[in-house]
Amino acid sequence: MNIHELYMKRCLTLAEMGLGKVSPNPMVGSVLVYDNSIIGEGYHEQFGCSHAEVNCIKSVKEENRHLIKDSTLYVSLEPCNHFGKTPPCTDLIIQEQIKKVVIGCRDPHSKVNGAGIEKLKNAGVIVEEGVLNQDAIFLNRRFFTFHNYKRPYIILKWAQSNNGKIAAREKSRLKISNEITDRLVHKWRSEEDAIMVGTNTVICDNPALTTRFYPGKNPIRIFVDKQLRVDTSSQILDDSTPTIIFNCVKEMKEGSRIYLKFDEQLNFIQQMNDVLYRNNILSIIIEGGATLLNSFIEQNLWDEARVIVNRHLLIDDGIDAPIIQNGVLIKTDLIQNDSIDYFLSKPE
């Protein structure tokens, strides 16, 4: 690993601290280096707040501020050059007279995508890009998927028995994963913009779909209920968190509930993706049931899957768990009696 990669690695580590807090913005980290020493660092901490470059430069101690113009700024994503919630970071870099900027990857947003780099170069700043490029893109895979494919990043998640069953047939609620894994699942929820289940999951399990076992934000809850069969006393309709109900009956807003009609003659997943894209929802985790999960797998419309297997549990008369197609196993974690397989979808 060369010196540029070393500092970029630090940028990526910082950037990841914004996971679940900055959407629909990307996660970005930045370090300022003078004579092989880091004199400032920062990351984008919260949506609507200062960007990584601003926090990095602000963090420089007063006695080192005269070094800023002779330092190299490392940033995991191309600096923005447009006004949004905050001013352009390119203007700050130019204002501080920083002579060199090293970038992990370009920003795919239509308002940036090379324009930030061009602005810096036109101001006489030396720009080097593509350092740990693939790592930087993977970190912001939600953001890249959203802007490149005009849809949210889709994560499939389910728990199954060791003999491949996702639930018992008699439709009684069955606990599969252990308590530690449950806390991890709630952490996953806090990292995504939305969470989705099907009608039967809501009726049979009465899930809250919150992060009550982890100190993070609740995702927007989404479920499909064609004929509005779900009881209004269900936890998912408790008004504690914004909830979208895709249905074929009505379109209206009631408190924190949003009822959206979809056309049964058209592809539901495409309709859902279009709605989420228009509403700046960058990512969604699909937690069941088997029919809904299989619909995403069959249409090859998923990006990542996390499959929890209770290696000590057998279900004799159960519903078959989905089977991953066109996926690559990237790692397996063990948590007591649970194993967790992580898959990425193969590129088309």
mmCIF file of C-alpha atoms in Angstrom:
data_model
loop_
_atom_site.group_PDB
_atom_site.id
_atom_site.type_symbol
_atom_site.label_atom_id
_atom_site.label_comp_id
_atom_site.label_asym_id
_atom_site.label_seq_id
_atom_site.Cartn_x
_atom_site.Cartn_y
_atom_site.Cartn_z
ATOM 1 C CA MET A 1 0.000 0.000 0.000
ATOM 2 C CA ASN A 2 1.522 3.328 -1.087
ATOM 3 C CA ILE A 3 1.256 6.567 0.878
ATOM 4 C CA HIS A 4 -1.762 7.841 -1.084
ATOM 5 C CA GLU A 5 -3.636 4.583 -0.446
ATOM 6 C CA LEU A 6 -2.786 4.745 3.251
ATOM 7 C CA TYR A 7 -4.379 8.175 3.669
ATOM 8 C CA MET A 8 -7.314 7.243 1.437
ATOM 9 C CA LYS A 9 -7.921 4.203 3.625
ATOM 10 C CA ARG A 10 -8.262 6.584 6.554
ATOM 11 C CA CYS A 11 -10.737 8.670 4.536
ATOM 12 C CA LEU A 12 -12.882 5.585 3.895
ATOM 13 C CA THR A 13 -12.789 4.604 7.577
ATOM 14 C CA LEU A 14 -13.967 8.079 8.542
ATOM 15 C CA ALA A 15 -16.628 8.124 5.819
ATOM 16 C CA GLU A 16 -18.226 4.905 7.047
ATOM 17 C CA MET A 17 -18.985 6.589 10.376
ATOM 18 C CA GLY A 18 -21.762 8.440 8.525
ATOM 19 C CA LEU A 19 -23.577 5.214 7.573
ATOM 20 C CA GLY A 20 -27.300 5.580 8.214
ATOM 21 C CA LYS A 21 -27.001 9.292 9.031
ATOM 22 C CA VAL A 22 -26.303 11.169 5.794
ATOM 23 C CA SER A 23 -28.684 9.732 3.185
ATOM 24 C CA PRO A 24 -29.600 10.836 0.545
ATOM 25 C CA ASN A 25 -26.076 12.274 0.551
ATOM 26 C CA PRO A 26 -23.049 9.994 0.151
ATOM 27 C CA MET A 27 -20.695 9.035 2.955
ATOM 28 C CA VAL A 28 -17.469 11.020 2.643
ATOM 29 C CA GLY A 29 -14.267 11.203 4.678
ATOM 30 C CA SER A 30 -11.342 13.584 4.354
ATOM 31 C CA VAL A 31 -7.856 14.068 5.785
ATOM 32 C CA LEU A 32 -5.390 16.931 5.382
ATOM 33 C CA VAL A 33 -1.741 15.947 5.265
ATOM 34 C CA TYR A 34 1.345 18.146 5.673
ATOM 35 C CA ASP A 35 4.822 16.643 5.426
ATOM 36 C CA ASN A 36 3.490 13.076 5.948
ATOM 37 C CA SER A 37 1.517 14.048 9.057
ATOM 38 C CA ILE A 38 -2.249 14.347 9.352
ATOM 39 C CA ILE A 39 -3.079 17.842 10.611
ATOM 40 C CA GLY A 40 -6.854 17.613 10.104
ATOM 41 C CA GLU A 41 -9.577 15.091 9.441
ATOM 42 C CA GLY A 42 -13.347 14.946 9.241
ATOM 43 C CA TYR A 43 -16.342 13.225 7.720
ATOM 44 C CA HIS A 44 -19.913 14.038 6.689
ATOM 45 C CA GLU A 45 -21.664 13.393 9.992
ATOM 46 C CA GLN A 46 -25.313 14.229 9.375
ATOM 47 C CA PHE A 47 -27.516 15.084 6.402
ATOM 48 C CA GLY A 48 -27.852 18.857 6.067
ATOM 49 C CA CYS A 49 -24.695 19.511 8.102
ATOM 50 C CA SER A 50 -21.144 20.333 7.035
ATOM 51 C CA HIS A 51 -19.445 18.118 4.464
ATOM 52 C CA ALA A 52 -16.280 16.128 5.119
ATOM 53 C CA GLU A 53 -13.900 18.697 3.613
ATOM 54 C CA VAL A 54 -15.350 21.476 5.768
ATOM 55 C CA ASN A 55 -15.079 19.419 8.957
ATOM 56 C CA CYS A 56 -11.557 18.366 8.026
ATOM 57 C CA ILE A 57 -10.294 21.915 7.500
ATOM 58 C CA LYS A 58 -12.135 23.171 10.605
ATOM 59 C CA SER A 59 -10.393 20.512 12.700
ATOM 60 C CA VAL A 60 -6.909 21.922 12.000
ATOM 61 C CA LYS A 61 -5.441 23.428 15.171
ATOM 62 C CA GLU A 62 -4.861 27.167 15.185
ATOM 63 C CA GLU A 63 -1.075 26.762 15.333
ATOM 64 C CA ASN A 64 -1.195 24.626 12.163
ATOM 65 C CA ARG A 65 -3.562 26.708 10.068
ATOM 66 C CA HIS A 66 -0.694 28.381 8.202
ATOM 67 C CA LEU A 67 0.190 24.899 6.877
ATOM 68 C CA ILE A 68 -3.166 24.338 5.157
ATOM 69 C CA LYS A 69 -2.200 25.931 1.818
ATOM 70 C CA ASP A 70 0.885 23.732 1.563
ATOM 71 C CA SER A 71 -0.917 20.518 2.502
ATOM 72 C CA THR A 72 -2.526 17.756 0.434
ATOM 73 C CA LEU A 73 -6.249 17.194 0.922
ATOM 74 C CA TYR A 74 -7.433 13.597 0.623
ATOM 75 C CA VAL A 75 -11.155 13.004 0.104
ATOM 76 C CA SER A 76 -12.952 9.725 -0.603
ATOM 77 C CA LEU A 77 -15.416 11.274 -3.095
ATOM 78 C CA GLU A 78 -15.096 14.109 -5.594
ATOM 79 C CA PRO A 79 -15.794 17.461 -3.847
ATOM 80 C CA CYS A 80 -19.165 18.990 -4.675
ATOM 81 C CA ASN A 81 -19.303 22.134 -6.791
ATOM 82 C CA HIS A 82 -22.948 23.142 -6.343
ATOM 83 C CA PHE A 83 -25.116 24.701 -3.663
ATOM 84 C CA GLY A 84 -27.334 22.253 -1.785
ATOM 85 C CA LYS A 85 -27.883 22.250 1.961
ATOM 86 C CA THR A 86 -24.337 23.639 2.210
ATOM 87 C CA PRO A 87 -22.021 25.700 -0.077
ATOM 88 C CA PRO A 88 -19.727 23.991 -2.631
ATOM 89 C CA CYS A 89 -16.668 22.313 -1.098
ATOM 90 C CA THR A 90 -14.638 23.220 -4.190
ATOM 91 C CA ASP A 91 -14.983 26.922 -3.260
ATOM 92 C CA LEU A 92 -13.584 26.252 0.225
ATOM 93 C CA ILE A 93 -10.617 24.307 -1.177
ATOM 94 C CA ILE A 94 -9.806 27.119 -3.590
ATOM 95 C CA GLN A 95 -10.310 29.751 -0.894
ATOM 96 C CA GLU A 96 -7.876 27.932 1.429
ATOM 97 C CA GLN A 97 -5.338 27.829 -1.453
ATOM 98 C CA ILE A 98 -4.807 24.082 -1.089
ATOM 99 C CA LYS A 99 -2.455 23.085 -3.879
ATOM 100 C CA LYS A 100 -3.207 19.368 -4.238
ATOM 101 C CA VAL A 101 -6.295 17.202 -3.821
ATOM 102 C CA VAL A 102 -6.331 13.377 -3.988
ATOM 103 C CA ILE A 103 -9.728 11.788 -4.671
ATOM 104 C CA GLY A 104 -10.997 8.245 -4.223
ATOM 105 C CA CYS A 105 -13.685 8.261 -6.915
ATOM 106 C CA ARG A 106 -15.879 10.596 -8.944
ATOM 107 C CA ASP A 107 -19.330 11.592 -7.739
ATOM 108 C CA PRO A 108 -22.034 10.059 -10.026
ATOM 109 C CA HIS A 109 -24.539 12.823 -9.188
ATOM 110 C CA SER A 110 -25.523 14.675 -12.373
ATOM 111 C CA LYS A 111 -24.634 18.018 -10.763
ATOM 112 C CA VAL A 112 -21.082 16.886 -10.008
ATOM 113 C CA ASN A 113 -19.607 13.922 -11.971
ATOM 114 C CA GLY A 114 -16.301 15.478 -12.980
ATOM 115 C CA ALA A 115 -17.402 19.106 -12.695
ATOM 116 C CA GLY A 116 -15.901 19.420 -9.210
ATOM 117 C CA ILE A 117 -12.568 18.115 -10.475
ATOM 118 C CA GLU A 118 -12.687 20.438 -13.479
ATOM 119 C CA LYS A 119 -13.377 23.462 -11.278
ATOM 120 C CA LEU A 120 -10.413 22.643 -9.048
ATOM 121 C CA LYS A 121 -8.081 22.144 -12.016
ATOM 122 C CA ASN A 122 -9.228 25.411 -13.586
ATOM 123 C CA ALA A 123 -8.240 27.139 -10.341
ATOM 124 C CA GLY A 124 -4.741 25.672 -10.552
ATOM 125 C CA VAL A 125 -5.237 22.846 -8.042
ATOM 126 C CA ILE A 126 -3.360 19.615 -8.804
ATOM 127 C CA VAL A 127 -5.917 16.785 -8.738
ATOM 128 C CA GLU A 128 -5.153 13.073 -8.581
ATOM 129 C CA GLU A 129 -8.138 10.736 -8.755
ATOM 130 C CA GLY A 130 -8.886 7.023 -8.625
ATOM 131 C CA VAL A 131 -6.963 6.144 -5.447
ATOM 132 C CA LEU A 132 -8.676 3.031 -4.005
ATOM 133 C CA ASN A 133 -11.378 3.768 -6.570
ATOM 134 C CA GLN A 134 -13.256 0.448 -6.247
ATOM 135 C CA ASP A 135 -13.188 0.584 -2.443
ATOM 136 C CA ALA A 136 -14.587 4.114 -2.545
ATOM 137 C CA ILE A 137 -17.358 3.101 -4.943
ATOM 138 C CA PHE A 138 -18.269 0.040 -2.853
ATOM 139 C CA LEU A 139 -18.505 2.121 0.314
ATOM 140 C CA ASN A 140 -21.103 4.323 -1.404
ATOM 141 C CA ARG A 141 -22.774 1.500 -3.339
ATOM 142 C CA ARG A 142 -26.204 2.741 -2.229
ATOM 143 C CA PHE A 143 -25.505 6.218 -3.603
ATOM 144 C CA PHE A 144 -24.011 4.903 -6.859
ATOM 145 C CA THR A 145 -26.883 2.459 -7.459
ATOM 146 C CA PHE A 146 -29.429 5.218 -6.827
ATOM 147 C CA HIS A 147 -27.847 7.667 -9.296
ATOM 148 C CA ASN A 148 -26.691 5.179 -11.938
ATOM 149 C CA TYR A 149 -29.784 2.938 -12.040
ATOM 150 C CA LYS A 150 -32.480 5.360 -10.779
ATOM 151 C CA ARG A 151 -33.621 2.992 -8.033
ATOM 152 C CA PRO A 152 -32.767 2.203 -4.408
ATOM 153 C CA TYR A 153 -30.063 -0.249 -3.392
ATOM 154 C CA ILE A 154 -31.960 -3.458 -2.507
ATOM 155 C CA ILE A 155 -30.878 -5.727 0.351
ATOM 156 C CA LEU A 156 -32.644 -9.051 0.913
ATOM 157 C CA LYS A 157 -32.610 -10.504 4.417
ATOM 158 C CA TRP A 158 -34.173 -13.572 5.958
ATOM 159 C CA ALA A 159 -33.618 -16.176 8.660
ATOM 160 C CA GLN A 160 -34.017 -19.893 8.023
ATOM 161 C CA SER A 161 -33.684 -23.223 9.744
ATOM 162 C CA ASN A 162 -30.784 -25.542 9.047
ATOM 163 C CA ASN A 163 -33.003 -27.532 6.678
ATOM 164 C CA GLY A 164 -33.945 -24.462 4.646
ATOM 165 C CA LYS A 165 -37.318 -23.428 6.085
ATOM 166 C CA ILE A 166 -38.246 -19.780 6.623
ATOM 167 C CA ALA A 167 -41.351 -20.413 8.746
ATOM 168 C CA ALA A 168 -43.689 -23.116 10.023
ATOM 169 C CA ARG A 169 -46.720 -23.862 7.840
ATOM 170 C CA GLU A 170 -49.278 -23.436 10.608
ATOM 171 C CA LYS A 171 -48.425 -19.696 10.488
ATOM 172 C CA SER A 172 -47.619 -19.418 14.196
ATOM 173 C CA ARG A 173 -44.738 -17.047 14.856
ATOM 174 C CA LEU A 174 -41.468 -18.949 15.088
ATOM 175 C CA LYS A 175 -38.244 -17.487 16.500
ATOM 176 C CA ILE A 176 -35.279 -18.484 14.328
ATOM 177 C CA SER A 177 -32.298 -16.179 14.991
ATOM 178 C CA ASN A 178 -30.733 -15.667 18.435
ATOM 179 C CA GLU A 179 -30.822 -12.482 20.530
ATOM 180 C CA ILE A 180 -27.365 -11.276 19.515
ATOM 181 C CA THR A 181 -28.182 -11.705 15.834
ATOM 182 C CA ASP A 182 -31.441 -9.825 16.438
ATOM 183 C CA ARG A 183 -29.459 -6.817 17.649
ATOM 184 C CA LEU A 184 -27.301 -6.971 14.552
ATOM 185 C CA VAL A 185 -30.440 -7.032 12.391
ATOM 186 C CA HIS A 186 -31.688 -3.887 14.128
ATOM 187 C CA LYS A 187 -28.328 -2.252 13.434
ATOM 188 C CA TRP A 188 -28.790 -3.165 9.758
ATOM 189 C CA ARG A 189 -32.208 -1.535 9.817
ATOM 190 C CA SER A 190 -30.725 1.700 11.187
ATOM 191 C CA GLU A 191 -28.315 1.830 8.241
ATOM 192 C CA GLU A 192 -30.983 1.789 5.520
ATOM 193 C CA ASP A 193 -33.601 4.326 4.461
ATOM 194 C CA ALA A 194 -36.511 1.885 4.297
ATOM 195 C CA ILE A 195 -37.631 -1.597 5.301
ATOM 196 C CA MET A 196 -40.259 -3.740 3.585
ATOM 197 C CA VAL A 197 -42.356 -6.868 4.202
ATOM 198 C CA GLY A 198 -45.349 -8.524 2.577
ATOM 199 C CA THR A 199 -48.966 -8.796 3.724
ATOM 200 C CA ASN A 200 -48.744 -12.255 5.284
ATOM 201 C CA THR A 201 -45.678 -11.302 7.316
ATOM 202 C CA VAL A 202 -47.572 -8.376 8.812
ATOM 203 C CA ILE A 203 -50.685 -10.456 9.540
ATOM 204 C CA CYS A 204 -48.857 -13.495 10.959
ATOM 205 C CA ASP A 205 -45.943 -11.849 12.803
ATOM 206 C CA ASN A 206 -47.297 -8.373 13.664
ATOM 207 C CA PRO A 207 -43.782 -6.861 13.316
ATOM 208 C CA ALA A 208 -42.877 -3.338 14.463
ATOM 209 C CA LEU A 209 -39.960 -3.082 11.974
ATOM 210 C CA THR A 210 -38.136 -0.612 14.224
ATOM 211 C CA THR A 211 -34.633 -0.409 15.698
ATOM 212 C CA ARG A 212 -35.759 -0.913 19.299
ATOM 213 C CA PHE A 213 -32.781 -3.225 20.008
ATOM 214 C CA TYR A 214 -30.227 -0.751 18.647
ATOM 215 C CA PRO A 215 -29.703 3.010 19.192
ATOM 216 C CA GLY A 216 -30.313 4.136 15.621
ATOM 217 C CA LYS A 217 -32.990 5.750 13.491
ATOM 218 C CA ASN A 218 -36.045 3.796 12.403
ATOM 219 C CA PRO A 219 -36.270 3.169 8.655
ATOM 220 C CA ILE A 220 -39.377 4.136 6.709
ATOM 221 C CA ARG A 221 -41.681 1.126 6.918
ATOM 222 C CA ILE A 222 -43.203 -0.265 3.725
ATOM 223 C CA PHE A 223 -45.553 -3.155 3.193
ATOM 224 C CA VAL A 224 -47.850 -4.501 0.506
ATOM 225 C CA ASP A 225 -51.521 -4.909 1.372
ATOM 226 C CA LYS A 226 -53.578 -5.093 -1.827
ATOM 227 C CA GLN A 227 -57.034 -5.106 -0.230
ATOM 228 C CA LEU A 228 -56.081 -3.443 3.084
ATOM 229 C CA ARG A 229 -56.569 -6.609 5.122
ATOM 230 C CA VAL A 230 -54.086 -5.632 7.844
ATOM 231 C CA ASP A 231 -55.751 -4.733 11.138
ATOM 232 C CA THR A 232 -55.379 -1.047 12.008
ATOM 233 C CA SER A 233 -54.216 -2.037 15.511
ATOM 234 C CA SER A 234 -51.103 -3.726 14.070
ATOM 235 C CA GLN A 235 -47.757 -2.449 15.314
ATOM 236 C CA ILE A 236 -46.701 -1.432 11.820
ATOM 237 C CA LEU A 237 -49.566 1.105 11.733
ATOM 238 C CA ASP A 238 -48.828 2.679 15.125
ATOM 239 C CA ASP A 239 -47.869 6.104 13.676
ATOM 240 C CA SER A 240 -44.472 6.023 15.438
ATOM 241 C CA THR A 241 -42.627 5.981 12.114
ATOM 242 C CA PRO A 242 -43.559 7.027 8.554
ATOM 243 C CA THR A 243 -45.152 4.012 6.855
ATOM 244 C CA ILE A 244 -45.994 3.442 3.178
ATOM 245 C CA ILE A 245 -48.789 0.996 2.346
ATOM 246 C CA PHE A 246 -48.867 -0.135 -1.290
ATOM 247 C CA ASN A 247 -52.427 -1.160 -2.081
ATOM 248 C CA CYS A 248 -55.106 -1.336 -4.785
ATOM 249 C CA VAL A 249 -57.836 0.566 -2.901
ATOM 250 C CA LYS A 250 -56.900 4.148 -2.042
ATOM 251 C CA GLU A 251 -54.266 6.843 -2.268
ATOM 252 C CA MET A 252 -54.117 9.222 0.684
ATOM 253 C CA LYS A 253 -52.155 10.317 3.756
ATOM 254 C CA GLU A 254 -53.326 9.615 7.299
ATOM 255 C CA GLY A 255 -50.966 10.856 9.981
ATOM 256 C CA SER A 256 -47.629 9.173 9.336
ATOM 257 C CA ARG A 257 -49.235 6.589 7.006
ATOM 258 C CA ILE A 258 -49.066 7.033 3.246
ATOM 259 C CA TYR A 259 -51.411 4.859 1.163
ATOM 260 C CA LEU A 260 -50.189 4.476 -2.424
ATOM 261 C CA LYS A 261 -52.150 2.681 -5.145
ATOM 262 C CA PHE A 262 -50.326 0.480 -7.603
ATOM 263 C CA ASP A 263 -51.468 -1.035 -10.888
ATOM 264 C CA GLU A 264 -51.752 -4.830 -10.663
ATOM 265 C CA GLN A 265 -51.313 -5.090 -14.426
ATOM 266 C CA LEU A 266 -47.814 -3.599 -14.241
ATOM 267 C CA ASN A 267 -44.584 -4.789 -12.623
ATOM 268 C CA PHE A 268 -44.997 -4.028 -8.924
ATOM 269 C CA ILE A 269 -41.297 -3.936 -8.083
ATOM 270 C CA GLN A 270 -40.639 -1.442 -10.868
ATOM 271 C CA GLN A 271 -43.521 0.727 -9.625
ATOM 272 C CA MET A 272 -42.143 0.573 -6.091
ATOM 273 C CA ASN A 273 -38.620 1.416 -7.245
ATOM 274 C CA ASP A 274 -39.923 4.418 -9.167
ATOM 275 C CA VAL A 275 -41.766 5.738 -6.096
ATOM 276 C CA LEU A 276 -38.768 5.283 -3.833
ATOM 277 C CA TYR A 277 -36.458 6.919 -6.357
ATOM 278 C CA ARG A 278 -38.730 9.951 -6.652
ATOM 279 C CA ASN A 279 -38.717 10.241 -2.864
ATOM 280 C CA ASN A 280 -34.912 10.105 -2.504
ATOM 281 C CA ILE A 281 -34.917 6.731 -0.734
ATOM 282 C CA LEU A 282 -31.449 5.361 -1.469
ATOM 283 C CA SER A 283 -31.757 1.913 0.080
ATOM 284 C CA ILE A 284 -34.266 -0.641 1.277
ATOM 285 C CA ILE A 285 -33.976 -3.897 3.199
ATOM 286 C CA ILE A 286 -36.565 -6.558 2.340
ATOM 287 C CA GLU A 287 -37.283 -8.782 5.361
ATOM 288 C CA GLY A 288 -39.934 -11.173 4.047
ATOM 289 C CA GLY A 289 -41.944 -13.127 3.498
ATOM 290 C CA ALA A 290 -40.853 -15.820 1.107
ATOM 291 C CA THR A 291 -43.178 -14.741 -1.734
ATOM 292 C CA LEU A 292 -41.955 -11.140 -1.673
ATOM 293 C CA LEU A 293 -38.296 -12.141 -1.395
ATOM 294 C CA ASN A 294 -38.633 -14.622 -4.250
ATOM 295 C CA SER A 295 -40.189 -11.970 -6.491
ATOM 296 C CA PHE A 296 -37.046 -9.849 -6.180
ATOM 297 C CA ILE A 297 -34.792 -12.869 -6.768
ATOM 298 C CA GLU A 298 -36.770 -14.075 -9.802
ATOM 299 C CA GLN A 299 -36.560 -10.637 -11.426
ATOM 300 C CA ASN A 300 -32.871 -10.365 -10.509
ATOM 301 C CA LEU A 301 -33.651 -7.032 -8.862
ATOM 302 C CA TRP A 302 -31.489 -7.150 -5.776
ATOM 303 C CA ASP A 303 -27.987 -6.025 -4.873
ATOM 304 C CA GLU A 304 -27.120 -7.744 -1.626
ATOM 305 C CA ALA A 305 -28.502 -10.601 0.480
ATOM 306 C CA ARG A 306 -27.938 -11.556 4.104
ATOM 307 C CA VAL A 307 -29.094 -15.038 5.007
ATOM 308 C CA ILE A 308 -29.197 -16.066 8.665
ATOM 309 C CA VAL A 309 -29.138 -19.827 9.292
ATOM 310 C CA ASN A 310 -29.916 -21.309 12.704
ATOM 311 C CA ARG A 311 -27.672 -24.362 12.507
ATOM 312 C CA HIS A 312 -29.424 -26.095 15.440
ATOM 313 C CA LEU A 313 -33.003 -25.656 14.254
ATOM 314 C CA LEU A 314 -34.993 -28.041 12.058
ATOM 315 C CA ILE A 315 -38.562 -27.342 10.916
ATOM 316 C CA ASP A 316 -40.355 -30.472 9.781
ATOM 317 C CA ASP A 317 -43.389 -28.901 8.156
ATOM 318 C CA GLY A 318 -42.282 -25.507 6.960
ATOM 319 C CA ILE A 319 -42.241 -22.954 4.151
ATOM 320 C CA ASP A 320 -39.192 -23.203 1.925
ATOM 321 C CA ALA A 321 -36.708 -20.363 2.247
ATOM 322 C CA PRO A 322 -35.739 -18.493 -0.928
ATOM 323 C CA ILE A 323 -32.670 -19.709 -2.808
ATOM 324 C CA ILE A 324 -30.148 -17.156 -4.012
ATOM 325 C CA GLN A 325 -29.692 -17.033 -7.777
ATOM 326 C CA ASN A 326 -26.979 -15.067 -9.604
ATOM 327 C CA GLY A 327 -25.238 -14.278 -6.354
ATOM 328 C CA VAL A 328 -21.666 -14.465 -5.060
ATOM 329 C CA LEU A 329 -20.967 -15.432 -1.458
ATOM 330 C CA ILE A 330 -18.501 -12.862 -0.099
ATOM 331 C CA LYS A 331 -18.261 -13.869 3.564
ATOM 332 C CA THR A 332 -19.831 -15.880 6.385
ATOM 333 C CA ASP A 333 -20.034 -14.776 10.029
ATOM 334 C CA LEU A 334 -20.803 -16.976 13.015
ATOM 335 C CA ILE A 335 -22.833 -15.731 15.994
ATOM 336 C CA GLN A 336 -23.349 -18.572 18.483
ATOM 337 C CA ASN A 337 -25.666 -21.052 16.734
ATOM 338 C CA ASP A 338 -26.357 -18.672 13.829
ATOM 339 C CA SER A 339 -24.333 -18.350 10.653
ATOM 340 C CA ILE A 340 -24.798 -15.334 8.388
ATOM 341 C CA ASP A 341 -24.013 -15.630 4.691
ATOM 342 C CA TYR A 342 -23.471 -12.377 2.801
ATOM 343 C CA PHE A 343 -24.070 -12.346 -0.948
ATOM 344 C CA LEU A 344 -23.612 -9.768 -3.664
ATOM 345 C CA SER A 345 -25.607 -9.951 -6.875
ATOM 346 C CA LYS A 346 -23.589 -10.792 -9.966
ATOM 347 C CA PRO A 347 -23.474 -7.894 -12.428
ATOM 348 C CA GLU A 348 -25.717 -8.387 -15.449
#
